[in-house]
Short mmCIF file of C-alpha atoms and ligand atoms in Angstrom, two decimals:
data_model
loop_
_atom_site.label_atom_id
_atom_site.label_comp_id
_atom_site.label_asym_id
_atom_site.label_seq_id
_atom_site.Cartn_x
_atom_site.Cartn_y
_atom_site.Cartn_z
CA MET A 1 21.45 -52.77 2.77
CA THR A 2 22.34 -52.65 6.37
CA SER A 3 20.22 -53.06 9.49
CA SER A 4 19.61 -49.92 11.48
CA GLY A 5 20.38 -50.29 15.10
CA ASP A 6 22.77 -53.37 15.04
CA ARG A 7 24.28 -53.92 18.44
CA VAL A 8 28.13 -54.11 18.53
CA ALA A 9 30.15 -54.89 21.66
CA VAL A 10 33.81 -53.87 21.83
CA VAL A 11 35.89 -55.68 24.47
CA GLY A 12 38.61 -53.54 26.00
CA ALA A 13 38.86 -49.72 26.14
CA GLY A 14 42.56 -49.28 25.50
CA ILE A 15 43.49 -47.18 22.46
CA ALA A 16 42.53 -50.15 20.21
CA GLY A 17 38.97 -50.53 21.60
CA LEU A 18 38.45 -46.78 21.65
CA SER A 19 39.57 -46.49 18.01
CA VAL A 20 37.31 -49.30 16.99
CA ALA A 21 34.33 -47.60 18.54
CA HIS A 22 35.34 -44.25 16.97
CA ALA A 23 35.57 -45.84 13.50
CA LEU A 24 32.25 -47.68 14.02
CA VAL A 25 30.24 -44.70 14.86
CA ALA A 26 31.99 -42.50 12.25
CA ALA A 27 30.89 -45.00 9.55
CA ARG A 28 27.50 -46.05 11.02
CA PRO A 29 26.11 -43.54 13.48
CA ASP A 30 23.00 -45.76 13.76
CA LEU A 31 24.87 -48.61 15.42
CA HIS A 32 24.44 -49.31 19.14
CA VAL A 33 27.97 -49.65 20.30
CA THR A 34 29.01 -50.55 23.87
CA LEU A 35 32.60 -50.56 25.03
CA TYR A 36 33.23 -53.06 27.93
CA GLU A 37 36.35 -52.24 29.95
CA GLY A 38 37.38 -54.67 32.72
CA SER A 39 39.38 -52.13 34.80
CA PRO A 40 38.01 -48.94 36.48
CA ALA A 41 39.23 -46.60 33.76
CA VAL A 42 39.54 -46.42 29.98
CA GLY A 43 42.93 -46.03 28.32
CA GLY A 44 44.80 -49.30 28.97
CA LYS A 45 48.48 -48.39 28.53
CA LEU A 46 47.59 -44.73 28.20
CA ARG A 47 47.38 -43.69 31.86
CA ALA A 48 48.11 -40.53 33.69
CA GLY A 49 49.15 -39.87 37.35
CA GLU A 50 50.64 -37.15 39.50
CA VAL A 51 54.38 -36.76 40.40
CA GLY A 52 55.83 -33.63 42.01
CA GLY A 53 52.53 -31.87 41.63
CA MET A 54 52.44 -32.39 37.88
CA THR A 55 50.23 -34.61 35.81
CA VAL A 56 52.40 -37.05 33.90
CA ASP A 57 52.01 -40.08 31.67
CA LEU A 58 52.58 -43.32 33.52
CA GLY A 59 52.37 -45.37 30.35
CA ALA A 60 52.89 -44.41 26.66
CA ASP A 61 54.03 -40.81 26.38
CA SER A 62 54.64 -40.25 22.69
CA MET A 63 53.42 -41.59 19.28
CA LEU A 64 55.05 -41.84 15.98
CA ASN A 65 54.32 -38.72 13.90
CA ARG A 66 55.39 -40.16 10.62
CA ARG A 67 52.36 -42.30 10.53
CA PRO A 68 49.06 -40.30 10.34
CA GLU A 69 46.67 -42.35 12.59
CA GLY A 70 47.58 -41.12 16.09
CA VAL A 71 47.73 -37.47 15.26
CA ALA A 72 44.58 -37.79 13.10
CA LEU A 73 42.69 -39.31 16.00
CA ALA A 74 43.85 -36.46 18.31
CA GLY A 75 42.49 -33.98 15.69
CA ALA A 76 39.19 -35.79 15.41
CA VAL A 77 38.55 -35.71 19.12
CA GLY A 78 39.42 -32.05 19.51
CA LEU A 79 43.05 -32.24 20.60
CA GLY A 80 44.57 -30.93 17.41
CA ALA A 81 45.85 -27.77 18.99
CA ASP A 82 47.40 -29.80 21.85
CA VAL A 83 49.54 -31.95 19.63
CA VAL A 84 53.16 -31.14 20.51
CA HIS A 85 56.55 -32.42 19.38
CA PRO A 86 59.54 -33.18 21.57
CA ALA A 87 61.73 -30.23 22.28
CA THR A 88 64.84 -32.26 21.69
CA SER A 89 65.54 -35.32 19.64
CA SER A 90 69.00 -36.03 20.92
CA ALA A 91 69.52 -39.05 23.14
CA GLY A 92 72.25 -40.97 24.66
CA ILE A 93 73.51 -44.48 25.39
CA TRP A 94 74.93 -45.25 28.81
CA THR A 95 77.53 -47.81 28.12
CA ARG A 96 81.16 -48.66 28.66
CA GLY A 97 81.16 -46.46 31.79
CA ALA A 98 79.97 -43.18 30.24
CA LEU A 99 76.87 -41.42 28.83
CA ARG A 100 77.53 -41.15 25.15
CA PRO A 101 75.65 -39.42 22.30
CA LEU A 102 73.47 -41.78 20.33
CA PRO A 103 74.64 -41.39 16.70
CA PRO A 104 72.09 -41.66 13.80
CA THR A 105 70.91 -45.30 13.27
CA LEU A 106 68.19 -47.23 11.52
CA MET A 107 66.86 -49.23 14.50
CA GLY A 108 70.38 -49.70 15.72
CA ILE A 109 72.09 -50.07 12.31
CA PRO A 110 74.74 -47.33 12.23
CA ALA A 111 73.98 -44.68 9.62
CA ASP A 112 77.22 -42.77 10.10
CA LEU A 113 80.31 -44.80 11.15
CA GLY A 114 82.27 -41.72 11.81
CA ALA A 115 79.75 -40.35 14.32
CA LEU A 116 79.62 -43.88 15.85
CA ALA A 117 83.39 -43.92 16.25
CA ARG A 118 83.35 -40.49 17.90
CA SER A 119 80.59 -41.54 20.36
CA GLY A 120 82.80 -44.29 21.89
CA ILE A 121 79.87 -46.66 22.09
CA LEU A 122 81.73 -49.47 20.37
CA THR A 123 85.23 -50.78 20.96
CA SER A 124 87.59 -50.25 18.04
CA SER A 125 87.34 -53.91 17.12
CA GLY A 126 83.57 -53.69 17.27
CA LEU A 127 83.66 -50.76 14.90
CA GLY A 128 86.03 -52.61 12.55
CA ARG A 129 83.74 -55.59 12.51
CA ALA A 130 80.73 -53.47 11.70
CA SER A 131 82.39 -51.72 8.79
CA LEU A 132 83.16 -55.08 7.12
CA GLU A 133 79.48 -55.36 6.29
CA ARG A 134 80.03 -53.30 3.18
CA ARG A 135 82.03 -56.14 1.67
CA LEU A 136 79.47 -58.86 2.32
CA PRO A 137 77.07 -60.08 -0.42
CA GLU A 138 73.48 -58.97 -0.26
CA PRO A 139 71.65 -60.59 2.66
CA ASP A 140 68.91 -63.09 1.95
CA LEU A 141 65.93 -61.85 3.96
CA SER A 142 63.38 -64.27 2.58
CA GLU A 143 63.15 -66.32 5.83
CA ASP A 144 62.02 -64.68 9.05
CA GLU A 145 64.68 -64.69 11.81
CA GLY A 146 65.58 -62.82 14.98
CA VAL A 147 66.50 -59.15 14.38
CA GLY A 148 69.57 -59.64 16.68
CA VAL A 149 70.60 -62.81 14.84
CA LEU A 150 70.75 -60.88 11.50
CA MET A 151 72.48 -57.88 13.10
CA MET A 152 75.10 -60.04 14.78
CA ARG A 153 75.78 -61.99 11.52
CA ARG A 154 76.16 -58.87 9.48
CA LEU A 155 77.49 -56.21 11.89
CA GLY A 156 78.94 -58.13 14.81
CA ARG A 157 78.21 -58.64 18.45
CA ASP A 158 79.04 -55.12 19.58
CA VAL A 159 76.47 -53.48 17.29
CA ARG A 160 73.85 -56.00 18.35
CA ASP A 161 74.50 -55.61 22.06
CA ARG A 162 75.11 -51.91 22.34
CA LEU A 163 72.91 -50.43 19.65
CA VAL A 164 70.23 -52.80 18.36
CA GLU A 165 69.42 -54.44 21.74
CA PRO A 166 68.71 -51.12 23.59
CA LEU A 167 66.81 -49.56 20.65
CA LEU A 168 64.63 -52.56 20.07
CA GLY A 169 64.28 -52.99 23.86
CA GLY A 170 62.85 -49.43 23.99
CA VAL A 171 59.89 -50.58 21.83
CA TYR A 172 59.38 -54.25 22.86
CA ALA A 173 61.25 -54.61 26.17
CA GLY A 174 62.33 -57.84 24.49
CA ARG A 175 65.39 -59.77 23.28
CA SER A 176 66.64 -58.79 19.92
CA ASP A 177 67.67 -62.42 19.00
CA GLU A 178 64.02 -63.52 19.46
CA ILE A 179 62.13 -60.64 17.96
CA SER A 180 60.83 -61.26 14.40
CA LEU A 181 62.62 -59.33 11.75
CA HIS A 182 59.65 -59.48 9.37
CA ALA A 183 57.06 -58.51 11.98
CA ALA A 184 58.96 -55.83 13.96
CA LEU A 185 61.04 -54.16 11.18
CA PRO A 186 59.27 -54.48 7.80
CA GLN A 187 60.41 -51.02 6.63
CA VAL A 188 63.98 -51.91 7.54
CA VAL A 189 63.75 -55.13 5.64
CA SER A 190 62.46 -53.34 2.49
CA ALA A 191 65.23 -50.65 2.84
CA ILE A 192 67.85 -53.37 3.04
CA ARG A 193 66.43 -55.06 0.05
CA THR A 194 66.41 -51.77 -1.90
CA HIS A 195 69.99 -50.80 -0.92
CA GLY A 196 71.62 -54.26 -0.83
CA GLY A 197 72.98 -54.08 2.68
CA LEU A 198 72.37 -52.93 6.21
CA LEU A 199 74.85 -50.05 6.38
CA SER A 200 73.84 -48.70 2.94
CA ALA A 201 70.11 -48.85 3.96
CA ALA A 202 70.86 -46.97 7.24
CA ARG A 203 72.80 -44.35 5.37
CA ALA A 204 70.03 -43.87 2.78
CA SER A 205 67.41 -43.60 5.50
CA ARG A 206 69.31 -40.69 7.02
CA ALA A 207 69.44 -38.85 3.70
CA HIS A 208 65.76 -39.55 3.13
CA THR A 209 64.64 -37.93 6.45
CA ARG A 210 66.64 -34.81 5.88
CA THR A 211 66.11 -31.81 3.60
CA PRO A 212 69.12 -30.62 1.56
CA ALA A 213 69.73 -28.10 4.30
CA GLY A 214 70.13 -31.01 6.75
CA VAL A 215 67.08 -30.10 8.81
CA ASP A 216 64.59 -32.85 9.79
CA GLU A 217 61.42 -32.50 7.64
CA LEU A 218 58.88 -33.83 10.08
CA PRO A 219 59.37 -34.51 13.76
CA VAL A 220 59.50 -38.29 14.32
CA PHE A 221 57.39 -38.20 17.44
CA ALA A 222 54.35 -36.32 18.74
CA GLY A 223 52.72 -36.04 22.17
CA ILE A 224 49.74 -34.29 23.67
CA ARG A 225 50.10 -31.21 25.94
CA GLY A 226 48.97 -32.48 29.38
CA GLY A 227 49.82 -36.11 28.54
CA LEU A 228 49.02 -38.70 25.92
CA ALA A 229 46.50 -40.24 28.28
CA ARG A 230 44.19 -37.36 27.37
CA LEU A 231 43.86 -38.92 23.87
CA ALA A 232 42.08 -41.93 25.46
CA HIS A 233 39.88 -39.79 27.77
CA LYS A 234 38.91 -37.30 25.08
CA THR A 235 38.05 -40.12 22.66
CA ALA A 236 35.91 -41.83 25.31
CA ASP A 237 34.14 -38.45 26.08
CA GLN A 238 33.37 -37.93 22.45
CA LEU A 239 32.10 -41.46 22.07
CA GLU A 240 29.77 -41.02 24.95
CA ARG A 241 28.44 -37.78 23.47
CA GLN A 242 27.78 -39.74 20.22
CA GLY A 243 25.72 -42.34 22.12
CA VAL A 244 28.30 -45.04 22.68
CA ARG A 245 27.99 -46.68 26.09
CA VAL A 246 31.36 -46.85 27.87
CA GLU A 247 31.21 -49.32 30.80
CA CYS A 248 34.13 -49.55 33.07
CA ASN A 249 34.52 -52.30 35.71
CA ALA A 250 32.77 -54.46 33.10
CA MET A 251 35.04 -57.44 32.50
CA VAL A 252 33.91 -59.70 29.67
CA ARG A 253 34.31 -63.29 30.99
CA GLU A 254 32.67 -65.44 28.32
CA LEU A 255 31.91 -65.23 24.65
CA THR A 256 29.58 -67.71 22.97
CA ARG A 257 27.60 -67.75 19.72
CA GLY A 258 24.03 -66.84 20.28
CA PRO A 259 20.94 -66.93 18.11
CA GLY A 260 21.91 -64.67 15.11
CA GLY A 261 24.85 -63.13 16.88
CA TRP A 262 26.95 -63.33 20.03
CA ARG A 263 26.35 -63.64 23.76
CA LEU A 264 28.77 -62.14 26.32
CA ALA A 265 28.95 -62.82 30.04
CA VAL A 266 29.96 -59.45 31.57
CA GLY A 267 30.73 -58.27 35.13
CA PRO A 268 31.95 -59.60 38.43
CA THR A 269 31.71 -63.46 38.72
CA ASN A 270 28.98 -63.23 41.38
CA ARG A 271 26.86 -60.86 39.35
CA LEU A 272 27.40 -61.91 35.79
CA ARG A 273 24.92 -60.62 33.24
CA GLN A 274 24.30 -61.95 29.69
CA VAL A 275 24.40 -59.50 26.83
CA GLU A 276 23.25 -60.40 23.29
CA VAL A 277 24.81 -58.50 20.35
CA ASP A 278 25.06 -58.73 16.59
CA ALA A 279 28.79 -58.32 16.42
CA VAL A 280 31.85 -58.28 18.69
CA VAL A 281 35.23 -56.72 18.33
CA LEU A 282 37.89 -58.10 20.70
CA ALA A 283 40.40 -55.37 21.62
CA ALA A 284 41.93 -56.91 24.75
CA PRO A 285 45.48 -58.20 25.19
CA ALA A 286 46.13 -61.61 23.72
CA PRO A 287 45.74 -63.74 26.86
CA ALA A 288 42.31 -62.21 27.52
CA SER A 289 41.19 -62.65 23.93
CA ALA A 290 42.55 -66.26 23.95
CA ARG A 291 40.35 -67.07 26.98
CA LEU A 292 37.27 -65.60 25.33
CA LEU A 293 37.77 -67.44 22.02
CA ARG A 294 38.55 -70.82 23.55
CA GLU A 295 35.22 -72.39 22.40
CA ALA A 296 34.32 -70.29 19.41
CA ALA A 297 37.70 -70.11 17.73
CA PRO A 298 40.07 -72.65 19.22
CA VAL A 299 42.78 -72.12 16.58
CA ALA A 300 42.89 -68.40 17.23
CA ALA A 301 42.79 -69.05 20.99
CA GLY A 302 45.75 -71.40 20.77
CA GLU A 303 47.85 -69.03 18.78
CA LEU A 304 46.94 -66.00 20.95
CA SER A 305 47.87 -67.91 24.05
CA ARG A 306 51.35 -68.47 22.61
CA ILE A 307 52.09 -64.73 22.33
CA GLU A 308 54.34 -63.91 25.24
CA TYR A 309 54.46 -60.52 27.04
CA ALA A 310 57.19 -58.59 28.75
CA SER A 311 56.46 -56.99 32.13
CA LEU A 312 58.13 -53.83 33.27
CA ALA A 313 58.05 -51.13 35.89
CA LEU A 314 58.40 -47.33 35.42
CA VAL A 315 59.86 -45.20 38.17
CA THR A 316 58.77 -41.67 37.61
CA MET A 317 60.49 -39.14 39.88
CA ALA A 318 60.62 -35.33 40.54
CA VAL A 319 63.94 -33.63 41.45
CA ARG A 320 64.75 -29.99 42.00
CA ALA A 321 66.08 -28.38 38.82
CA SER A 322 69.16 -27.25 40.86
CA ASP A 323 70.01 -30.89 41.67
CA VAL A 324 70.19 -31.96 38.05
CA GLY A 325 73.68 -32.98 36.98
CA THR A 326 75.41 -31.48 33.99
CA ASP A 327 75.16 -34.74 32.07
CA LEU A 328 71.39 -34.47 31.91
CA VAL A 329 70.99 -33.38 28.34
CA GLY A 330 68.67 -34.36 25.53
CA SER A 331 65.56 -36.46 25.91
CA GLY A 332 67.16 -39.31 27.83
CA PHE A 333 69.28 -42.35 27.36
CA LEU A 334 69.08 -46.10 26.74
CA VAL A 335 71.16 -48.71 28.57
CA PRO A 336 72.35 -51.86 26.78
CA PRO A 337 71.35 -54.89 28.98
CA VAL A 338 74.93 -56.21 28.48
CA ASP A 339 76.10 -53.49 30.84
CA GLY A 340 74.19 -55.00 33.75
CA ARG A 341 72.53 -51.96 35.09
CA VAL A 342 69.06 -51.97 36.66
CA ILE A 343 67.49 -49.35 34.47
CA LYS A 344 66.99 -50.06 30.80
CA ALA A 345 66.21 -46.47 29.78
CA ALA A 346 65.68 -43.05 31.35
CA THR A 347 63.48 -40.31 29.89
CA PHE A 348 64.15 -36.69 30.90
CA SER A 349 60.51 -35.87 30.51
CA SER A 350 60.82 -32.16 31.41
CA TYR A 351 63.49 -31.76 28.80
CA LYS A 352 61.55 -33.77 26.18
CA TRP A 353 58.20 -31.90 26.62
CA GLU A 354 58.06 -28.21 27.09
CA TRP A 355 54.70 -28.41 28.86
CA MET A 356 56.36 -30.33 31.68
CA ARG A 357 58.83 -27.57 32.56
CA GLY A 358 58.54 -26.10 36.06
CA ASN A 359 60.37 -26.01 39.30
CA MET A 360 60.78 -29.72 39.20
CA VAL A 361 62.52 -31.89 36.66
CA ILE A 362 60.53 -35.07 35.88
CA ILE A 363 62.61 -38.17 35.01
CA ARG A 364 61.28 -41.61 34.31
CA CYS A 365 63.29 -44.79 34.24
CA SER A 366 62.14 -48.24 32.92
CA ILE A 367 63.11 -51.44 34.52
CA GLY A 368 62.67 -55.10 33.37
CA ARG A 369 62.50 -56.78 30.04
CA HIS A 370 61.17 -60.02 28.61
CA ARG A 371 62.27 -63.02 30.67
CA ASP A 372 64.58 -60.79 32.77
CA GLU A 373 62.15 -59.76 35.39
CA ARG A 374 64.22 -60.41 38.59
CA ASP A 375 64.41 -56.76 39.34
CA LEU A 376 60.67 -56.51 39.31
CA GLN A 377 60.53 -58.75 42.39
CA ARG A 378 61.91 -55.81 44.47
CA ASP A 379 59.50 -53.68 46.44
CA ASP A 380 58.76 -50.08 45.29
CA ALA A 381 61.26 -48.41 47.57
CA GLU A 382 64.04 -50.69 46.42
CA LEU A 383 63.14 -50.02 42.79
CA VAL A 384 63.27 -46.25 43.41
CA ASP A 385 66.67 -46.57 45.17
CA ALA A 386 68.09 -48.67 42.30
CA ALA A 387 66.85 -46.23 39.69
CA VAL A 388 68.23 -43.22 41.58
CA SER A 389 71.60 -44.92 42.12
CA ASP A 390 71.90 -45.63 38.37
CA LEU A 391 70.89 -42.01 37.53
CA ARG A 392 73.41 -40.55 40.01
CA GLU A 393 76.16 -42.55 38.38
CA ALA A 394 75.11 -41.87 34.83
CA THR A 395 74.20 -38.19 34.99
CA GLY A 396 75.63 -36.72 38.25
CA LEU A 397 72.20 -36.20 39.77
CA ARG A 398 72.46 -34.82 43.27
CA GLY A 399 70.21 -34.02 46.21
CA PRO A 400 67.09 -35.84 47.53
CA LEU A 401 64.16 -36.91 45.44
CA GLN A 402 61.12 -34.66 45.85
CA ASP A 403 58.66 -37.32 44.83
CA ALA A 404 58.48 -40.64 43.07
CA ILE A 405 55.94 -43.17 41.87
CA VAL A 406 56.35 -46.74 40.73
CA THR A 407 54.02 -48.01 38.06
CA ARG A 408 54.10 -51.77 37.44
CA TRP A 409 52.98 -52.93 34.03
CA GLY A 410 52.47 -56.74 34.15
CA GLY A 411 51.93 -57.97 30.59
CA ALA A 412 53.11 -54.65 29.18
CA LEU A 413 54.35 -55.40 25.73
CA PRO A 414 53.54 -58.37 23.42
CA GLN A 415 56.66 -60.12 22.00
CA TYR A 416 56.62 -60.46 18.26
CA ALA A 417 58.57 -63.77 18.11
CA VAL A 418 59.98 -65.17 14.90
CA GLY A 419 57.07 -66.42 12.86
CA HIS A 420 54.70 -63.75 14.29
CA LEU A 421 53.22 -62.80 10.94
CA ASP A 422 52.20 -66.43 10.24
CA ARG A 423 50.67 -66.57 13.68
CA VAL A 424 48.70 -63.39 13.13
CA GLN A 425 47.36 -64.71 9.75
CA LEU A 426 46.15 -67.91 11.55
CA ILE A 427 44.41 -65.88 14.21
CA GLU A 428 42.73 -63.56 11.71
CA HIS A 429 41.67 -66.39 9.45
CA SER A 430 40.18 -68.30 12.33
CA VAL A 431 38.36 -65.17 13.70
CA GLU A 432 37.18 -63.95 10.34
CA ALA A 433 35.57 -67.37 9.57
CA LEU A 434 32.96 -66.45 12.19
CA PRO A 435 30.42 -63.87 11.07
CA GLY A 436 30.14 -60.72 13.26
CA LEU A 437 33.55 -61.22 14.96
CA ALA A 438 36.76 -59.27 14.57
CA ILE A 439 39.95 -58.92 16.60
CA CYS A 440 42.64 -56.20 16.98
CA GLY A 441 45.09 -54.78 19.55
CA ALA A 442 48.75 -54.40 20.10
CA ALA A 443 49.39 -58.17 19.91
CA LEU A 444 48.58 -58.24 16.21
CA GLY A 445 49.46 -55.38 13.87
CA GLY A 446 52.17 -53.37 15.71
CA VAL A 447 52.65 -52.15 19.29
CA GLY A 448 53.06 -48.41 18.47
CA ILE A 449 49.98 -46.31 18.94
CA PRO A 450 49.43 -45.34 15.29
CA ALA A 451 49.77 -49.01 14.25
CA VAL A 452 47.32 -50.11 16.94
CA ILE A 453 44.84 -47.48 15.77
CA ALA A 454 45.23 -48.58 12.09
CA ASN A 455 44.70 -52.19 13.08
CA ALA A 456 41.54 -51.21 15.03
CA GLN A 457 40.17 -49.32 12.16
CA ARG A 458 40.55 -52.32 9.87
CA ALA A 459 38.69 -54.50 12.51
CA ALA A 460 35.83 -51.89 12.47
CA THR A 461 35.73 -51.93 8.73
CA ARG A 462 35.46 -55.70 8.69
CA VAL A 463 32.60 -55.79 11.17
CA ILE A 464 30.67 -53.14 9.25
CA ALA A 465 31.10 -55.13 6.09
CA GLN A 466 29.94 -58.25 7.88
CA LEU A 467 26.90 -56.57 9.38
CA GLY A 468 25.99 -55.47 5.89
CA ALA A 469 26.51 -59.02 4.61
CA VAL A 470 24.41 -60.52 7.35
CA GLU A 471 21.63 -58.20 6.55
CA THR A 472 21.76 -58.84 2.84
CA MET A 473 21.21 -62.45 3.53
CA LYS A 474 17.97 -61.70 5.34
CA PRO A 475 14.76 -62.07 3.20
C1 FAD B 501 55.03 -48.45 29.87
C2 FAD B 501 54.63 -48.42 28.39
C3 FAD B 501 55.08 -47.35 27.61
C4 FAD B 501 54.70 -47.32 26.32
N1 FAD B 501 55.13 -46.25 25.52
C5 FAD B 501 54.75 -46.11 24.29
C6 FAD B 501 55.00 -44.94 23.58
O1 FAD B 501 55.57 -43.97 24.08
N2 FAD B 501 54.57 -44.87 22.24
C7 FAD B 501 53.90 -45.84 21.67
O2 FAD B 501 53.50 -45.80 20.49
N3 FAD B 501 53.54 -47.03 22.30
C8 FAD B 501 53.95 -47.14 23.60
N4 FAD B 501 53.65 -48.24 24.29
C9 FAD B 501 52.90 -49.25 23.64
C10 FAD B 501 51.40 -48.85 23.46
O3 FAD B 501 51.06 -48.06 24.62
C11 FAD B 501 50.45 -50.06 23.55
O4 FAD B 501 50.94 -51.05 22.55
C12 FAD B 501 48.99 -49.69 23.23
O5 FAD B 501 48.61 -48.62 23.99
C13 FAD B 501 48.15 -50.89 23.42
O6 FAD B 501 46.79 -50.61 23.20
P1 FAD B 501 45.66 -51.78 23.24
O7 FAD B 501 44.40 -51.07 23.20
O8 FAD B 501 45.97 -52.76 22.17
O9 FAD B 501 45.87 -52.53 24.63
P2 FAD B 501 45.75 -52.05 26.08
O10 FAD B 501 46.16 -50.63 26.26
O11 FAD B 501 46.36 -53.10 26.90
O12 FAD B 501 44.18 -52.07 26.38
C14 FAD B 501 43.49 -53.30 26.52
C15 FAD B 501 42.31 -53.00 27.49
O13 FAD B 501 41.51 -54.14 27.55
C16 FAD B 501 41.11 -54.33 28.88
N5 FAD B 501 40.67 -55.69 29.10
C17 FAD B 501 41.46 -56.81 29.13
N6 FAD B 501 40.73 -57.95 29.25
C18 FAD B 501 39.39 -57.51 29.27
C19 FAD B 501 38.18 -58.26 29.33
N7 FAD B 501 38.13 -59.61 29.40
N8 FAD B 501 37.06 -57.48 29.31
C20 FAD B 501 37.01 -56.08 29.18
N9 FAD B 501 38.23 -55.38 29.11
C21 FAD B 501 39.41 -56.10 29.14
C22 FAD B 501 42.29 -53.89 29.76
O14 FAD B 501 41.88 -53.53 31.00
C23 FAD B 501 42.76 -52.67 28.93
O15 FAD B 501 42.22 -51.46 29.34
C24 FAD B 501 54.02 -48.36 25.70
C25 FAD B 501 53.52 -49.43 26.49
C26 FAD B 501 53.86 -49.50 27.75
C27 FAD B 501 53.45 -50.61 28.59
#
């Protein structure tokens, strides 16, 4: 038996917090759910802005389509008809002085050595070194280690630096040697175990994702017409219609155990108010959750505070279609850090998304990665200049910019360091030991949007089970 009208507070209204609230009211419409968001708007890393007269995503712009949770949430909040897929899946690598086609890989592990040779991404000695992997005994993957460490040992430095580093950097803005193999690439680990080697796993993954006719079965990514930020706003709108209170500018500053539940201190420091609830779900980034858990769950707080974040900046610009160079093809390109450029990636947004086509071509460049944040010290104008200068050299872009906006994401992406899965287990055990408390968010169960949603749904399920358990204990 559960208690009608239990009060649940969700801290943070990024896609994690929104998904928690969505799952809570779907399962228990009688709950009184309040979402507390510290900033002026919901969405967290899902944020829109305007460049060249067009609404564009200034944070996440696509989600994995081969996991169901993101697209399912879009459908559930009325955006099913607006789910779109990239118009092109081809991408490039800007390395060794030229923009080169990215051959098929499994997170940087070459799936077709012939295509890799033709791309010119690797030197001939780098290619030779990579192909030796076929002769190595099966790798022992029982211990966690850095993704780049494994890749370098098996495939050589060139593959690590020019393929794995930029591809992994595109997801974590991190350093491949430090990113946990077990936490970041569990599917790759199981494919390697199944096929006995890295190259064979990559080759098999390619066969697996293609029909006999050689056509991709399912687009890898999906977006939302009008921008992925709409997913956050539509979810929040629907939650409000269902009776969820969504409070922005409502920073949660303290969390303590109260009589029969939890007490939150919410709002500006000079006007703090106390809120009593039966259960709390923390859906904020790790440093914020660590601060809130300092007293109630010191083990979780300690582990959360050890999760480091990469900061980055996005330069989103609009250029005239007639000024675009001939090398601007596909959805964009990645840049291996070893090449020493300022930009780490460029997305040709107007080529990637049909809904963004118009008189202007929208291009966005990302700058900065974990512990390599020198470039982020530059002011906005300098960042724009640096991005444009790299783009001119890489793609032959001409003419003046029509518009540009710099978005700085401090604490953008959590770094899944070696041992991350053990850390997450400690955090979850420490939090779950406390009745009416759950935690989720990108720091724990995956940084991609579908993984964040899945993790949030699990947190909602746990809280609902606990509310039931609390009630059954009552006389
Ligand atoms: C530039 C960029 C591009 C990305 N691109 C993609 C992509 O294309 N595809 C993809 O799958 N993933 C992408 N990601 C990753 C993905 O967007 C994030 O992992 C995900 O959105 C994180 O969601 P979240 O809810 O866990 O955290 P957040 O989005 O960070 O939300 C947390 C919220 O909590 C609030 N908050 C913090 N402290 C408090 C407090 N004390 N009280 C109340 N509120 C608080 C914050 O203001 C914030 O709104 C990208 C990330 C970045 C930074």
